[in-house]
Amino acid sequence: MALLPEVKADYGKLKNFVNGEWVESSTSKYLDIENPTTAKPIGQVPMTTTDETNAAIEAAREAWQSWRETPPITRARLMFRLKEIMEGHFENIARIMVQEQGKTIDEARGETRRTIENVEVAAGIPSLMMGYNLEDGAASGIDEEAVVTPLGVFGAICPFNFPAMIPFWFWPYAVASGNTFILKSSKQVPLTQAYIFKLVEEAGFPPGVVNLLNGSHEVADAMMEHPSMKGISFVGSTPIAKYVYKKSAENGKRVQAQGGAKNSLIVMPDAVLPRTVSNMLASFYGCAGQRCLAGANLIAVGDVAEPVLNKFVEGAKKIKVGYGLDESVNMGPVVSGAAKKNILGYIEKGIEEGAKLVLDGRGIKVPGYEAGHFIGPTVFKDVTPDMTIAKDEIFGPVVAFMAMDTLDDAIEFVNSSPFGNAASIYTQSGRSAKDLRYNVHAGNIGINVGVVAAMAFFPFGGFKDSFFGDLHGQGRDAVTFYTDRKVVITRWF
Amino acid sequence: MEDFEFPECTTFGSVIRFALELERAAMAVYDDLAGRPDLAQAAESFKALSAAHKKRSDVLEHTRREKLNEMILEPIQDLDGSKYKIETKVPDGVDMAGAKAFSAKMEEVSGSFYLDSSEIAKFLLAEAARILERMGKESQANKAKVEAL
């Protein structure tokens, strides 16, 4: 099938968006942005300096007071305007994501929809941000109220796997709540946000209210250290999430840091097999396994193990791998050569430790894209809970299949993981579903759903080493994270 | 006559692309029939059918943008698109009976595509399934309309 057109072949050198203007970084250090399907550069991203980061934070700080005084309904109108503008650019946003990240056009369109949904939810800020009061709450004739108030400058440090959506788990809520914002996009996939920020500019947010910085750890460290930053939102791997949590807290900031995952999908003997397998294929191989909600371990309970494995492998073999701009492709490449090398290392490790490779995606060739970072659907069987591939986050299209005797065994295994992002069960039994949702220590539970991705009006975040902090991203949690409650007690003489 | 490309139906996007091609082809067929002097007595009906297919294309574009849910993008492995490819070139010199038969067949095949794909979409995207089902029924109604010309 013919490919959908790329938005541009080359996006050139990216600029930062600071204080309402597009500014070129003074750095001499630029990295290539690579299309993972072709392994060719499609732009260059600057490694913004500490001084430039500090200047952006100062601009955001200066913009805060007048933004905070802007009524919530006016702030909401800007969100409505942004939503309308983004709808008009829906397809371009999705196609840029395919180009720089490698996901399929369906996945990118789905992500664009979720991105806009966060703007829609943030547009409800006049209701979301209401405080509460109690007449005669303190004593007779003395009223008490809690006023929800913004705090200042917040920032987010974002990963490569969802270039459009993840920044929008944060900044629309922070800004709609009356804060100003510094967004650092991923250096691997900065094009999508660079494009979206042209739309943010068009929407007419006042200068300094929303700022975009490109770069690496130098920008992130400056954000975590600057005294004017009130809080940091982060999504990435667990070691970096721990670092961000600790460093931000040491500097007196609020922090929400989402880390890695190792999600298990449990199939019970009473599962509806064809629907279960189809749904699991989407979980394990969607976004080439690079979702923090992707399935990683497939656990079959009881005598269903063999039919589940056979059906799953049969379905996995039919997954069409290629360039995501071909609408018939089911799975694209992984994001980079380094990511591919890491995943291949885990496949080698699985073999070394005695797991049996029943579907090997290592040698896949995609005609026309021989240099692309492709790994085909891969399935290991005879995996045991102590193996590395059953424990570590691989972040690729690799399935560790395990057979267990009982649901209790499966739950015990799931809870033995240091991660607690998501777990799913496939069953027609309410009892089994209840056992899982009650007993598993994870932030997202799926009942016959393998990608437990909270909608914009629900909080998103994991447990244990998958999340550091207390308030999650999106919805009411996000508004609470970016605001505080000021109690006012009133008496009139 | 324009070229039409009917993709493999392996994803939600490719099913919608297939449907958009069906609609584009139907518009081209009806525009062609409406412009033929020998079929002048049905020109207005053909124009109306073309306009209806244009409207359906807009609905499909909207469906692709708004009815897709990222968390349940399952691969589609049981919809054989080759069964629903339609003939898009109206024979030269076709008479009224031939035109009716040609367009009725086109609507029939397209109706089958929509109804079959709506069954498959039921578990994947309930809202899109409803739209596909409605279009299948409209195609069946269009078939009856052209047969009654």
Tab-separated table of C-alpha atoms in Angstrom, chain A residues 224-478:
chain	number	residue	atom	x	y	z
A	224	MET	CA	15.277	20.643	39.419
A	225	GLU	CA	17.739	23.070	41.006
A	226	HIS	CA	16.197	26.453	40.221
A	227	PRO	CA	14.583	28.057	43.298
A	228	SER	CA	11.664	29.456	41.294
A	229	MET	CA	10.504	26.024	40.156
A	230	LYS	CA	7.678	24.842	42.409
A	231	GLY	CA	7.452	21.299	41.126
A	232	ILE	CA	8.531	18.720	38.583
A	233	SER	CA	6.590	16.087	36.666
A	234	PHE	CA	8.619	13.287	35.144
A	235	VAL	CA	8.120	10.135	33.090
A	236	GLY	CA	10.958	7.743	32.225
A	237	SER	CA	12.897	4.782	33.556
A	238	THR	CA	12.900	3.823	37.238
A	239	PRO	CA	16.551	4.738	37.962
A	240	ILE	CA	16.047	8.215	36.511
A	241	ALA	CA	12.651	8.582	38.213
A	242	LYS	CA	14.360	7.865	41.569
A	243	TYR	CA	17.034	10.438	40.768
A	244	VAL	CA	14.460	13.071	39.786
A	245	TYR	CA	12.372	12.355	42.866
A	246	LYS	CA	15.331	12.656	45.215
A	247	LYS	CA	16.936	15.674	43.588
A	248	SER	CA	13.680	17.601	43.241
A	249	ALA	CA	12.692	16.861	46.825
A	250	GLU	CA	16.116	17.892	48.073
A	251	ASN	CA	15.522	21.213	46.380
A	252	GLY	CA	12.184	21.647	48.089
A	253	LYS	CA	9.936	20.888	45.138
A	254	ARG	CA	6.799	18.925	44.651
A	255	VAL	CA	7.503	15.959	42.456
A	256	GLN	CA	5.644	13.230	40.622
A	257	ALA	CA	8.000	10.780	38.898
A	258	GLN	CA	6.727	7.882	36.847
A	259	GLY	CA	9.173	5.034	36.317
A	260	GLY	CA	9.412	1.709	34.552
A	261	ALA	CA	7.150	-1.320	34.422
A	262	LYS	CA	6.978	-5.060	33.961
A	263	ASN	CA	3.325	-5.788	33.370
A	264	SER	CA	1.800	-9.247	33.510
A	265	LEU	CA	-1.257	-10.408	31.607
A	266	ILE	CA	-2.937	-13.410	33.214
A	267	VAL	CA	-5.173	-15.739	31.214
A	268	MET	CA	-7.625	-17.901	33.148
A	269	PRO	CA	-9.065	-21.184	31.817
A	270	ASP	CA	-12.481	-19.534	31.316
A	271	ALA	CA	-11.136	-16.668	29.185
A	272	VAL	CA	-12.776	-16.039	25.808
A	273	LEU	CA	-9.728	-17.119	23.858
A	274	PRO	CA	-10.032	-15.452	20.424
A	275	ARG	CA	-10.890	-12.059	21.941
A	276	THR	CA	-8.253	-12.492	24.631
A	277	VAL	CA	-5.483	-13.252	22.158
A	278	SER	CA	-6.420	-10.350	19.892
A	279	ASN	CA	-6.398	-7.966	22.832
A	280	MET	CA	-3.115	-9.321	24.161
A	281	LEU	CA	-1.425	-8.890	20.777
A	282	ALA	CA	-2.273	-5.190	20.982
A	283	SER	CA	-0.836	-5.002	24.496
A	284	PHE	CA	2.436	-6.840	23.814
A	285	TYR	CA	3.176	-5.498	20.341
A	286	GLY	CA	1.432	-2.113	20.247
A	287	CYS	CA	4.021	0.678	19.971
A	288	ALA	CA	6.564	-2.150	19.488
A	289	GLY	CA	6.285	-2.928	23.196
A	290	GLN	CA	7.499	0.549	24.166
A	291	ARG	CA	4.547	1.525	26.332
A	292	CYS	CA	4.853	1.666	30.096
A	293	LEU	CA	1.504	-0.160	29.993
A	294	ALA	CA	2.612	-2.813	27.504
A	295	GLY	CA	2.267	-6.466	28.411
A	296	ALA	CA	5.607	-8.134	29.125
A	297	ASN	CA	4.802	-11.425	30.888
A	298	LEU	CA	2.020	-13.654	29.604
A	299	ILE	CA	0.861	-16.002	32.367
A	300	ALA	CA	-1.533	-18.828	31.545
A	301	VAL	CA	-3.224	-20.432	34.535
A	302	GLY	CA	-4.151	-24.118	34.611
A	303	ASP	CA	-4.860	-26.210	31.556
A	304	VAL	CA	-5.255	-23.286	29.163
A	305	ALA	CA	-1.480	-22.869	28.719
A	306	GLU	CA	-1.028	-24.769	25.474
A	307	PRO	CA	-4.007	-23.347	23.563
A	308	VAL	CA	-3.138	-19.824	24.701
A	309	LEU	CA	0.465	-20.149	23.590
A	310	ASN	CA	-0.459	-21.691	20.236
A	311	LYS	CA	-3.108	-19.114	19.450
A	312	PHE	CA	-0.912	-16.263	20.582
A	313	VAL	CA	2.051	-17.336	18.457
A	314	GLU	CA	-0.249	-17.882	15.479
A	315	GLY	CA	-1.554	-14.308	15.853
A	316	ALA	CA	1.912	-12.855	16.484
A	317	LYS	CA	3.214	-14.372	13.244
A	318	LYS	CA	0.610	-12.390	11.310
A	319	ILE	CA	1.629	-9.030	12.773
A	320	LYS	CA	2.657	-6.870	9.819
A	321	VAL	CA	5.862	-4.970	10.555
A	322	GLY	CA	6.906	-1.900	8.580
A	323	TYR	CA	6.838	1.864	8.228
A	324	GLY	CA	3.971	3.261	10.277
A	325	LEU	CA	2.922	5.587	7.482
A	326	ASP	CA	1.585	2.493	5.696
A	327	GLU	CA	-1.884	2.259	7.229
A	328	SER	CA	-1.929	-1.522	7.029
A	329	VAL	CA	1.161	-1.926	9.253
A	330	ASN	CA	0.559	-3.311	12.758
A	331	MET	CA	3.967	-2.624	14.289
A	332	GLY	CA	6.810	-0.219	13.578
A	333	PRO	CA	10.475	-0.221	14.616
A	334	VAL	CA	11.817	0.456	18.086
A	335	VAL	CA	12.979	4.000	18.660
A	336	SER	CA	16.744	3.731	18.089
A	337	GLY	CA	19.718	1.535	17.368
A	338	ALA	CA	20.621	1.649	21.051
A	339	ALA	CA	17.133	0.487	22.058
A	340	LYS	CA	17.317	-2.336	19.528
A	341	LYS	CA	20.720	-3.435	20.839
A	342	ASN	CA	19.402	-3.449	24.393
A	343	ILE	CA	16.379	-5.561	23.450
A	344	LEU	CA	18.493	-7.996	21.441
A	345	GLY	CA	20.719	-8.336	24.510
A	346	TYR	CA	17.703	-9.407	26.550
A	347	ILE	CA	16.739	-11.973	23.910
A	348	GLU	CA	20.259	-13.419	24.120
A	349	LYS	CA	19.985	-13.462	27.898
A	350	GLY	CA	16.693	-15.339	27.716
A	351	ILE	CA	18.275	-18.010	25.545
A	352	GLU	CA	21.319	-18.248	27.836
A	353	GLU	CA	19.115	-18.693	30.897
A	354	GLY	CA	17.212	-21.571	29.321
A	355	ALA	CA	13.992	-20.072	27.991
A	356	LYS	CA	12.876	-21.431	24.645
A	357	LEU	CA	12.418	-19.034	21.761
A	358	VAL	CA	9.264	-20.064	19.917
A	359	LEU	CA	9.015	-16.937	17.782
A	360	ASP	CA	12.228	-15.123	16.940
A	361	GLY	CA	11.931	-11.544	15.721
A	362	ARG	CA	15.639	-10.849	15.536
A	363	GLY	CA	16.260	-11.454	11.868
A	364	ILE	CA	13.332	-9.530	10.474
A	365	LYS	CA	13.913	-7.619	7.239
A	366	VAL	CA	11.505	-4.948	6.097
A	367	PRO	CA	11.960	-4.405	2.353
A	368	GLY	CA	12.997	-0.850	1.588
A	369	TYR	CA	13.906	-0.167	5.217
A	370	GLU	CA	16.835	-2.495	5.796
A	371	ALA	CA	18.586	0.016	8.073
A	372	GLY	CA	15.499	0.507	10.257
A	373	HIS	CA	15.515	-0.517	13.915
A	374	PHE	CA	13.039	-3.347	13.502
A	375	ILE	CA	12.549	-6.325	15.781
A	376	GLY	CA	9.748	-8.688	14.897
A	377	PRO	CA	7.280	-10.154	17.384
A	378	THR	CA	9.209	-12.419	19.731
A	379	VAL	CA	7.884	-15.066	22.130
A	380	PHE	CA	9.731	-17.079	24.758
A	381	LYS	CA	8.203	-20.108	26.419
A	382	ASP	CA	9.396	-22.150	29.414
A	383	VAL	CA	10.190	-18.920	31.203
A	384	THR	CA	10.571	-19.192	34.974
A	385	PRO	CA	9.996	-16.373	37.493
A	386	ASP	CA	13.686	-16.126	38.351
A	387	MET	CA	14.822	-15.449	34.787
A	388	THR	CA	16.007	-11.984	33.804
A	389	ILE	CA	13.464	-11.731	30.983
A	390	ALA	CA	10.661	-12.330	33.501
A	391	LYS	CA	11.905	-9.603	35.831
A	392	ASP	CA	13.573	-6.770	33.910
A	393	GLU	CA	11.827	-4.152	31.841
A	394	ILE	CA	12.792	-4.960	28.235
A	395	PHE	CA	10.686	-2.245	26.553
A	396	GLY	CA	10.383	-4.071	23.257
A	397	PRO	CA	8.221	-6.639	21.438
A	398	VAL	CA	9.344	-9.585	23.553
A	399	VAL	CA	6.887	-11.845	25.396
A	400	ALA	CA	7.851	-14.067	28.335
A	401	PHE	CA	5.308	-16.889	28.486
A	402	MET	CA	4.825	-18.706	31.789
A	403	ALA	CA	2.417	-21.429	32.870
A	404	MET	CA	1.225	-21.410	36.487
A	405	ASP	CA	-1.070	-23.699	38.427
A	406	THR	CA	-3.320	-21.186	40.155
A	407	LEU	CA	-4.334	-17.541	40.127
A	408	ASP	CA	-2.795	-17.208	43.593
A	409	ASP	CA	0.565	-18.275	42.138
A	410	ALA	CA	0.194	-15.673	39.392
A	411	ILE	CA	-0.720	-12.919	41.848
A	412	GLU	CA	2.199	-13.851	44.089
A	413	PHE	CA	4.537	-13.604	41.097
A	414	VAL	CA	3.089	-10.246	40.007
A	415	ASN	CA	3.487	-8.860	43.524
A	416	SER	CA	7.073	-10.102	43.752
A	417	SER	CA	8.064	-7.590	41.062
A	418	PRO	CA	9.531	-4.301	42.234
A	419	PHE	CA	7.344	-2.646	39.601
A	420	GLY	CA	3.643	-1.952	40.032
A	421	ASN	CA	2.428	-0.202	36.947
A	422	ALA	CA	-0.249	-2.505	35.524
A	423	ALA	CA	-1.647	-6.024	35.594
A	424	SER	CA	-4.484	-7.584	33.630
A	425	ILE	CA	-6.615	-10.675	33.827
A	426	TYR	CA	-8.643	-12.359	31.106
A	427	THR	CA	-11.572	-14.225	32.562
A	428	GLN	CA	-15.349	-14.480	32.599
A	429	SER	CA	-15.307	-14.995	36.369
A	430	GLY	CA	-16.127	-12.045	38.584
A	431	ARG	CA	-14.478	-13.869	41.476
A	432	SER	CA	-11.123	-14.166	39.678
A	433	ALA	CA	-11.328	-10.566	38.506
A	434	LYS	CA	-12.065	-9.397	42.034
A	435	ASP	CA	-9.156	-11.431	43.425
A	436	LEU	CA	-6.776	-9.759	41.020
A	437	ARG	CA	-8.004	-6.211	41.453
A	438	TYR	CA	-8.040	-6.565	45.236
A	439	ASN	CA	-4.723	-8.330	45.749
A	440	VAL	CA	-2.381	-6.967	43.122
A	441	HIS	CA	-0.212	-4.007	44.060
A	442	ALA	CA	-0.367	-2.017	40.834
A	443	GLY	CA	-1.746	1.324	39.818
A	444	ASN	CA	-3.673	0.135	36.792
A	445	ILE	CA	-5.731	-3.044	36.655
A	446	GLY	CA	-7.240	-4.470	33.471
A	447	ILE	CA	-10.156	-6.889	33.369
A	448	ASN	CA	-10.130	-8.273	29.830
A	449	VAL	CA	-8.182	-5.152	28.854
A	450	GLY	CA	-4.451	-5.389	28.163
A	451	VAL	CA	-3.530	-1.706	27.841
A	452	VAL	CA	-4.926	-0.098	30.966
A	453	ALA	CA	-4.500	3.476	29.845
A	454	ALA	CA	-6.461	5.858	32.038
A	455	MET	CA	-8.519	8.407	30.156
A	456	ALA	CA	-7.682	12.087	30.634
A	457	PHE	CA	-10.296	12.515	33.370
A	458	PHE	CA	-8.758	9.714	35.492
A	459	PRO	CA	-5.343	9.724	37.189
A	460	PHE	CA	-2.443	7.903	35.577
A	461	GLY	CA	0.362	6.444	37.658
A	462	GLY	CA	1.732	3.216	39.048
A	463	PHE	CA	2.702	1.829	42.434
A	464	LYS	CA	6.016	0.723	43.968
A	465	ASP	CA	9.071	1.371	41.746
A	466	SER	CA	6.812	2.468	38.910
A	467	PHE	CA	5.944	5.744	40.617
A	468	PHE	CA	7.521	8.111	43.101
A	469	GLY	CA	5.265	10.708	44.603
A	470	ASP	CA	1.632	10.694	45.603
A	471	LEU	CA	-0.499	12.638	43.123
A	472	HIS	CA	-0.607	11.171	39.619
A	473	GLY	CA	-0.846	12.785	36.186
A	474	GLN	CA	-4.060	13.832	34.419
A	475	GLY	CA	-7.484	14.875	35.684
A	476	ARG	CA	-8.176	15.894	39.264
A	477	ASP	CA	-4.854	14.509	40.526
A	478	ALA	CA	-3.011	16.843	38.183
